[in-house]
Coordinates of C-alpha atoms in Angstrom, one line a residue:
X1 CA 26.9 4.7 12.1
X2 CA 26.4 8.0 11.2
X3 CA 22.5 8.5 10.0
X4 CA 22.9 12.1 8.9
X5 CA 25.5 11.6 6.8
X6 CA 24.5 8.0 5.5
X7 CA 21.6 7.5 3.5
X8 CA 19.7 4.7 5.8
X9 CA 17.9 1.7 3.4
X10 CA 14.5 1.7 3.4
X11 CA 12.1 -0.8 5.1
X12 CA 8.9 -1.4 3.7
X13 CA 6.6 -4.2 5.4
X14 CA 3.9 -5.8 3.5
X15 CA 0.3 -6.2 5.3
X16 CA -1.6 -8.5 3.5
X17 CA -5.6 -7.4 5.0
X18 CA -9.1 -9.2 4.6
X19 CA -12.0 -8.0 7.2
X20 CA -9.5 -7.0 10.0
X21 CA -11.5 -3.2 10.6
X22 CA -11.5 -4.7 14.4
X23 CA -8.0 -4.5 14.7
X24 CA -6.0 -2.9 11.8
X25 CA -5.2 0.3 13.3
X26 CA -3.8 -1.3 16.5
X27 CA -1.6 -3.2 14.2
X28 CA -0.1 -0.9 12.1
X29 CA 0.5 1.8 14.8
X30 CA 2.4 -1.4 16.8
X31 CA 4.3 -2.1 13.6
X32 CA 5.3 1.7 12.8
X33 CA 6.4 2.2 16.5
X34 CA 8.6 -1.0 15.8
X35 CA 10.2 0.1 12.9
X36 CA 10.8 3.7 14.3
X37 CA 13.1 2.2 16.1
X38 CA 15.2 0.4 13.6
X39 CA 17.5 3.5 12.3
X40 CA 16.1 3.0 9.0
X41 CA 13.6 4.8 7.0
X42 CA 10.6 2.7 6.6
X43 CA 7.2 2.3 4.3
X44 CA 4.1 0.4 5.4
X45 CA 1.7 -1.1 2.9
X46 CA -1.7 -2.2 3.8
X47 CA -3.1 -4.3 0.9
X48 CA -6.6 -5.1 1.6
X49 CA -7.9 -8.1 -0.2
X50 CA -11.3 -7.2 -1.0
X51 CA -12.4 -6.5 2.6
X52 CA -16.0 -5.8 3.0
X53 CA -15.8 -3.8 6.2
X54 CA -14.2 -0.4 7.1
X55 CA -10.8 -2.1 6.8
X56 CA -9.5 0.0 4.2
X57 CA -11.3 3.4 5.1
X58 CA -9.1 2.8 8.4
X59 CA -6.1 2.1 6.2
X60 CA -6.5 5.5 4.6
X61 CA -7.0 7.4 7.6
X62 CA -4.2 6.3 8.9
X63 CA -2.2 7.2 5.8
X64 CA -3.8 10.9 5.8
X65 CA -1.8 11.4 10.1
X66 CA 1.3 9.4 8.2
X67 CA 2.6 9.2 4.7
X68 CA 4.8 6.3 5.2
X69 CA 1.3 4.7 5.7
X70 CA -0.5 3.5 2.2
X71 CA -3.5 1.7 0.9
X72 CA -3.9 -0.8 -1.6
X73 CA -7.8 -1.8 -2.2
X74 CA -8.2 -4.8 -4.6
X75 CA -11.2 -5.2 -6.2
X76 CA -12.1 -8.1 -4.9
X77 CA -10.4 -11.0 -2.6
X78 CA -8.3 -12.6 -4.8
X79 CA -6.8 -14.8 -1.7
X80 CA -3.2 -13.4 0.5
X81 CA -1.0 -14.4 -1.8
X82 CA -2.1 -12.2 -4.4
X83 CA -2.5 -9.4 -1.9
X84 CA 1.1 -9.7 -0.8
X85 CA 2.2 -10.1 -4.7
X86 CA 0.7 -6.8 -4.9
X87 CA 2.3 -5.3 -2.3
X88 CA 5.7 -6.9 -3.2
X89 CA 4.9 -5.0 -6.5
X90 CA 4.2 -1.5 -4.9
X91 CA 7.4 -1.5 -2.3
X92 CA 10.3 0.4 -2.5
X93 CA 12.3 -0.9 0.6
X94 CA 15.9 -2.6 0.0
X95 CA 14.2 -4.9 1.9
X96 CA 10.6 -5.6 2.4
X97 CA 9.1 -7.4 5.4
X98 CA 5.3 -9.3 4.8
X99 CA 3.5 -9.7 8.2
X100 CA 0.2 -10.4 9.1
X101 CA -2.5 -8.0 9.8
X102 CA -3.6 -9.7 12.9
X103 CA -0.6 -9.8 14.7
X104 CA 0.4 -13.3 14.8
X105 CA 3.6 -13.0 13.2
X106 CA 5.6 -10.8 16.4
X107 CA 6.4 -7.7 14.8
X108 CA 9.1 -7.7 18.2
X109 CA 11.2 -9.8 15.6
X110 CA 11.7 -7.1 13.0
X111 CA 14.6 -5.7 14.7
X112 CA 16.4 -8.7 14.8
X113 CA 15.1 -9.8 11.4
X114 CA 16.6 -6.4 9.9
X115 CA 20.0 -7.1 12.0
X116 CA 19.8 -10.5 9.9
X117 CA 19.7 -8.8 6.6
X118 CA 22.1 -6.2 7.4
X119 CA 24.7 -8.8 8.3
X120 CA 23.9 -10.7 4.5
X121 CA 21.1 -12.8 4.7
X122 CA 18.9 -12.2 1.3
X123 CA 15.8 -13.9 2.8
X124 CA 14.9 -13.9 6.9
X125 CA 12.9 -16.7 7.3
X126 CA 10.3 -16.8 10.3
X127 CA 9.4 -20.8 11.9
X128 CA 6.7 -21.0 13.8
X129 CA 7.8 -23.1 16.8
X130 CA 4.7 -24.6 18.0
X131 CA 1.3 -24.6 16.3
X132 CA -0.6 -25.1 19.4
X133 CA -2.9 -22.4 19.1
X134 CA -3.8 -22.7 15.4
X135 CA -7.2 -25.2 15.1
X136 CA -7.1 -28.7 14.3
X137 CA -7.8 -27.8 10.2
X138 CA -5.6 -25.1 9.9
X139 CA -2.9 -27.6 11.3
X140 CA -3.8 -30.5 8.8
X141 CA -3.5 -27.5 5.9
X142 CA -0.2 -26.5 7.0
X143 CA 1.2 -29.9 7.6
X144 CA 0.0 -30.9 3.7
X145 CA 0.7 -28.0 1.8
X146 CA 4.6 -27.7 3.8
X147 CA 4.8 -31.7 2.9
X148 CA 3.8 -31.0 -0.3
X149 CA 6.9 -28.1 -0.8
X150 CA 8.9 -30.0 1.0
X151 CA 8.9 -32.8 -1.0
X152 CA 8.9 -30.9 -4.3
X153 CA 11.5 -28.7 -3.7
X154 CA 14.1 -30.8 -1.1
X155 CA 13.8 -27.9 1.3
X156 CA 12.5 -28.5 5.1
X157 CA 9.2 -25.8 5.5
X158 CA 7.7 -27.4 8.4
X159 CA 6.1 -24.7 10.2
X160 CA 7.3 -22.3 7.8
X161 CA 4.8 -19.2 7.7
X162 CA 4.4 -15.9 5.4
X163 CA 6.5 -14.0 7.8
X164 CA 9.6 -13.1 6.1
X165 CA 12.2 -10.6 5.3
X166 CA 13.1 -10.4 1.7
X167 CA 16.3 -8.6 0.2
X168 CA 15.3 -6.1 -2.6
X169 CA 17.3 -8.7 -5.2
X170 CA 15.0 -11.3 -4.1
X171 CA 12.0 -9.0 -4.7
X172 CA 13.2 -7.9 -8.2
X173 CA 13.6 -11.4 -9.0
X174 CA 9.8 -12.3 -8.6
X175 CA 8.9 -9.7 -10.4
X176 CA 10.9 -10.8 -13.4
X177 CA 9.5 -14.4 -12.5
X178 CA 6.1 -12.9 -12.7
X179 CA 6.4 -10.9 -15.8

């Protein structure tokens, strides 16, 4: 494929970011070196959730050395969900990745997640294969609230996790959900 005289989709990917001053700029220089190398132009959006720590000042400084960098500040925490709704909202990618701020969700996948949509997958799913690491409540919280989707909507999310690639139709399609 010829990028120069192709116009490459872009890739935005969604941070969702409460309190994380410790690590955010480690994170988002990991995940822009990632998708520098996916032949694609790319976006990053940082949505911090009310933080009440330097998170976003970080956010914007980074955004000042690189565009493709920008900040959302909510008011207040209004919980991750809302912060990724809101950064769902603001993206322009074809496709739009949402990752966590702290790095659990490998951002070494993206390349093969973006392969994934490129060959026609709408929505790149990410499973957590083991949940050994994540502490005895957080594992009873996940294992109700993926029973609870499960069994309401006849589709299998065990270990299912907020790291996903969605296809700009799928995006569009919230929004009209939402509206």
């Amino acid at each position: 494929m010829n990028l120069t005289t192709q116009k490459s989709p872009v890739i935005s990917a969604v941070i969702p970011a409460y309190n994380e001053s410790q690590g955010i700029k480690e994170a988002i220089t990991h995940i822009a070196g990632i998708l520098s190398t996916c032949e694609s132009a790319w976006e990053i959006i940082v949505v911090d959730d009310g933080s009440r720590d330097q998170t976003y000042q970080q956010i914007c400084q980074l955004s000042e050395a690189e565009p493709r960098i920008k900040g959302i500040a909510l008011s207040r925490n209004f919980g991750k969900e809302a912060a990724m709704l809101a950064g769902l909202e603001y993206a322009t990618g074809e496709a739009v990745i949402i990752l966590d701020a702290d790095l659990q969700h490998p951002p070494s996948f993206i390349p093969e997640m973006i392969d994934k949509w490129r060959s026609g997958a709408q929505i790149v799913h990410a499973v957590k294969r083991s949940r050994k690491e994540d502490s005895a409540g957080k594992k009873a919280a996940a294992y109700c609230i993926n029973h609870l989707i499960s069994s309401l909507g006849g589709i299998n999310v065990k270990n299912s996790s907020d790291f996903k690639l969605l296809d700009r139709e799928i995006v569009d399609i919230n929004r009209l959900q939402a509206a």
